[in-house]
Coordinates of C-alpha atoms in Angstrom, one line a residue:
Chain A
X152 CA -9.7 10.6 -13.2
X153 CA -13.5 9.9 -13.2
X154 CA -14.5 6.4 -14.0
X155 CA -18.2 7.2 -14.2
X156 CA -19.2 10.3 -16.1
X157 CA -22.5 12.1 -16.4
X158 CA -21.7 14.9 -18.8
X159 CA -25.0 16.7 -18.5
X160 CA -25.3 18.5 -15.2
X161 CA -29.0 19.3 -15.9
X162 CA -31.9 18.3 -18.1
X163 CA -35.3 19.9 -18.5
X164 CA -38.2 18.0 -19.9
X165 CA -41.9 18.7 -20.4
X166 CA -44.4 16.5 -18.4
X167 CA -45.5 13.5 -20.4
X168 CA -42.4 13.4 -22.6
X169 CA -39.5 11.1 -22.3
X170 CA -36.4 11.9 -20.1
X171 CA -33.1 10.4 -21.2
X172 CA -30.2 10.6 -18.8
X173 CA -26.8 9.4 -20.0
X174 CA -23.8 7.9 -18.3
X175 CA -20.4 6.8 -19.6
X176 CA -17.8 4.7 -17.9
X177 CA -14.2 3.9 -18.5
X178 CA -13.5 0.8 -16.5
X179 CA -14.2 -2.4 -18.4
X180 CA -14.2 -4.3 -15.2
X181 CA -17.5 -2.8 -14.1
X182 CA -20.1 -5.5 -14.2
X183 CA -23.1 -4.0 -12.5
X184 CA -24.7 -0.6 -12.9
X185 CA -27.2 1.3 -10.8
X186 CA -29.3 4.5 -11.0
X187 CA -30.1 6.4 -7.8
X188 CA -32.5 9.3 -7.4
X189 CA -31.9 12.0 -4.8
X190 CA -34.3 14.7 -3.6
X191 CA -33.0 17.7 -1.7
X192 CA -32.2 17.0 2.0
X193 CA -32.6 13.3 1.4
X194 CA -30.2 10.5 0.8
X195 CA -30.0 8.8 -2.6
X196 CA -32.6 6.1 -3.2
X197 CA -32.1 3.1 -5.4
X198 CA -34.1 3.3 -8.7
X199 CA -33.1 0.5 -11.1
X200 CA -30.0 -1.6 -12.0
X201 CA -28.6 -3.7 -14.8
X202 CA -26.1 -6.5 -14.9
X203 CA -23.4 -6.4 -17.6
X204 CA -24.9 -9.6 -19.1
X205 CA -28.0 -7.7 -20.1
X206 CA -28.6 -4.8 -22.4
X207 CA -31.9 -3.7 -21.1
X208 CA -33.9 -3.7 -17.8
X209 CA -37.3 -2.3 -17.4
X210 CA -39.3 -1.4 -14.3
X211 CA -42.5 0.5 -14.9
X212 CA -41.8 3.9 -16.4
X213 CA -38.0 3.4 -16.0
X214 CA -35.8 1.6 -18.4
X215 CA -32.1 1.3 -18.3
X216 CA -30.1 0.5 -21.5
X217 CA -26.5 -0.7 -21.5
X218 CA -24.2 -0.6 -24.4
X219 CA -21.0 -2.4 -23.3
X220 CA -19.1 -1.8 -26.5
X221 CA -19.6 1.9 -26.1
X222 CA -19.3 1.8 -22.3
X223 CA -22.5 3.8 -22.1
X224 CA -25.7 3.4 -20.3
X225 CA -28.9 5.5 -20.3
X226 CA -32.0 5.8 -18.1
X227 CA -35.3 6.4 -19.9
X228 CA -38.2 7.8 -18.0
X229 CA -41.5 7.7 -19.9
X230 CA -43.8 9.4 -19.4
X231 CA -42.0 12.0 -17.2
X232 CA -43.8 13.4 -14.2
X233 CA -43.2 16.5 -12.1
X234 CA -42.4 14.2 -9.1
X235 CA -39.5 12.8 -11.1
X236 CA -37.7 16.1 -10.7
X237 CA -34.5 15.2 -8.7
X238 CA -30.8 14.5 -9.1
X239 CA -30.1 11.2 -10.8
X240 CA -26.8 9.4 -10.1
X241 CA -25.3 6.7 -12.2
X242 CA -23.2 4.2 -10.3
X243 CA -21.1 1.2 -11.2
X244 CA -19.5 -1.8 -9.4
X245 CA -16.7 -4.1 -10.2
X246 CA -17.3 -6.4 -7.2
X247 CA -20.0 -8.6 -8.7
X248 CA -23.7 -8.1 -8.4
X249 CA -23.7 -4.6 -7.0
X250 CA -24.5 -5.9 -3.6
X251 CA -21.3 -4.5 -2.1
X252 CA -20.9 -1.0 -0.8
X253 CA -18.1 0.2 -3.0
X254 CA -19.9 1.9 -5.8
X255 CA -18.3 4.4 -8.1
X256 CA -20.7 7.3 -8.7
X257 CA -21.1 9.9 -11.4
X258 CA -21.6 13.6 -10.5
X259 CA -25.3 13.4 -11.1
X260 CA -27.8 15.0 -13.5
X261 CA -30.5 17.3 -12.2
X262 CA -33.8 16.5 -14.0
X263 CA -36.5 19.1 -14.0
X264 CA -39.9 18.0 -15.3
X265 CA -42.1 21.0 -16.1
X266 CA -45.9 20.7 -15.9
Chain B
X607 CA -36.8 -2.2 3.1
X608 CA -34.5 -1.1 5.9
X609 CA -34.2 2.5 7.0
X610 CA -31.2 4.5 8.2
X611 CA -31.6 7.4 10.6
X612 CA -28.7 9.8 10.4
X613 CA -28.0 12.8 12.6
X614 CA -27.3 15.6 12.7
X615 CA -28.9 16.6 9.4
X616 CA -26.8 19.6 9.2
X617 CA -24.2 21.5 11.3
X618 CA -22.0 24.6 11.1
X619 CA -18.7 24.1 12.8
X620 CA -15.6 26.1 13.5
X621 CA -12.3 25.1 12.0
X622 CA -10.2 22.9 14.3
X623 CA -13.2 21.3 16.0
X624 CA -14.6 17.8 15.5
X625 CA -18.1 16.5 14.6
X626 CA -19.4 13.0 15.2
X627 CA -22.2 11.8 12.9
X628 CA -24.4 9.0 14.0
X629 CA -26.3 6.4 11.9
X630 CA -28.9 3.9 13.2
X631 CA -30.3 1.2 11.0
X632 CA -33.6 -0.4 11.9
X633 CA -32.3 -3.9 11.1
X634 CA -29.0 -5.7 11.5
X635 CA -26.7 -5.2 8.6
X636 CA -23.3 -6.8 8.0
X637 CA -21.5 -3.8 6.5
X638 CA -22.0 -0.1 6.7
X639 CA -20.3 2.5 4.6
X640 CA -19.5 6.2 4.8
X641 CA -19.6 8.4 1.7
X642 CA -18.8 12.0 1.1
X643 CA -20.2 14.3 -1.5
X644 CA -18.2 17.5 -1.9
X645 CA -19.9 20.4 -3.6
X646 CA -20.4 19.7 -7.3
X647 CA -18.7 16.3 -7.0
X648 CA -19.8 12.7 -7.0
X649 CA -20.3 10.5 -4.0
X650 CA -17.0 9.1 -2.8
X651 CA -16.5 6.2 -0.5
X652 CA -14.6 7.1 2.7
X653 CA -14.5 3.8 4.4
X654 CA -16.3 0.5 5.2
X655 CA -17.4 0.1 8.8
X656 CA -16.9 -3.4 10.0
X657 CA -18.5 -4.7 13.2
X658 CA -15.8 -6.1 15.5
X659 CA -12.8 -4.9 13.6
X660 CA -11.2 -1.7 12.4
X661 CA -12.8 0.2 9.5
X662 CA -11.3 -0.2 6.0
X663 CA -10.4 3.2 4.5
X664 CA -10.2 4.1 0.8
X665 CA -7.3 5.7 -0.7
X666 CA -7.0 9.3 0.4
X667 CA -8.8 8.8 3.7
X668 CA -7.1 8.1 7.0
X669 CA -8.3 6.9 10.4
X670 CA -6.9 9.9 12.3
X671 CA -9.0 12.3 10.2
X672 CA -12.1 10.1 10.0
X673 CA -12.3 7.7 12.9
X674 CA -15.2 5.3 12.7
X675 CA -16.9 3.2 15.3
X676 CA -19.2 0.2 14.7
X677 CA -20.1 -1.2 18.1
X678 CA -22.9 -3.4 16.8
X679 CA -24.8 -4.5 13.7
X680 CA -27.2 -1.6 13.7
X681 CA -25.1 1.5 14.6
X682 CA -22.1 3.4 13.3
X683 CA -20.5 6.8 13.8
X684 CA -18.1 8.8 11.7
X685 CA -16.1 11.6 13.3
X686 CA -14.7 14.4 11.1
X687 CA -11.6 15.6 13.1
X688 CA -9.7 18.8 13.2
X689 CA -12.0 20.3 10.6
X690 CA -11.1 22.8 7.9
X691 CA -13.3 24.5 5.3
X692 CA -12.3 21.8 2.8
X693 CA -14.3 19.3 4.9
X694 CA -17.5 21.1 4.0
X695 CA -19.5 18.4 2.4
X696 CA -22.5 16.1 2.6
X697 CA -21.6 13.0 4.6
X698 CA -23.8 9.9 4.0
X699 CA -23.9 6.6 5.8
X700 CA -25.2 3.6 3.9
X701 CA -25.7 -0.1 4.2
X702 CA -26.6 -3.1 2.0
X703 CA -30.0 -4.7 2.0
X704 CA -30.0 -6.3 -1.4
X705 CA -28.9 -3.0 -2.8
X706 CA -27.0 -0.1 -1.2
X707 CA -29.3 2.3 0.6
X708 CA -28.5 5.6 2.3
X709 CA -29.3 7.7 5.3
X710 CA -30.6 11.3 4.7
X711 CA -27.1 12.8 4.9
X712 CA -25.4 15.4 7.1
X713 CA -24.7 18.8 5.5
X714 CA -21.5 20.0 7.1
X715 CA -20.2 23.6 6.8
X716 CA -16.9 24.5 8.3
X717 CA -16.1 28.2 8.8

């Protein structure tokens, strides 16, 4: 039973527009959430995170929103660039701070940004 | 930030054989972790590699199938033993440096 769900396997967006990637979770014990980006033949790289005590975290073009009541988070990329084309993984941790290695990952969403 | 070098990057193996994957971190890290990503699936933690003690395996993974070594604070190996086609996956090593970071992965195909 998946505890972290990314229901959209793929997303296509025009360059310059906003990309919104969604993630749902079922475990109310999760207290830290992360987004990773993965290019082909490379390992996932950390992108942005959010603690459960916040509802928004922003880093440049990337913003993560957390809705605890809905057990939902989303990653907004604005403006989207062709170099953002990658697979994006949502991950969650129940071990406090996300600094441990036992993350629960979603299946990923493949983002394609078209010029 | 720290970097993990993982090898091999890919391999094609015959069933019944074993493959050892190596990971080298360019700085000392307390814990290293091994993940698996089966086709179309999420990343799943196999085990935590502890220096100086046995690895800690997650439910569904056993030491006989996935023996792990951690001889020092910068190096770890994962062996996939007695392989079957169901072991065809991407295997990723990782470590924590403020956040979890990953090696580039090993794409394993078992015929």
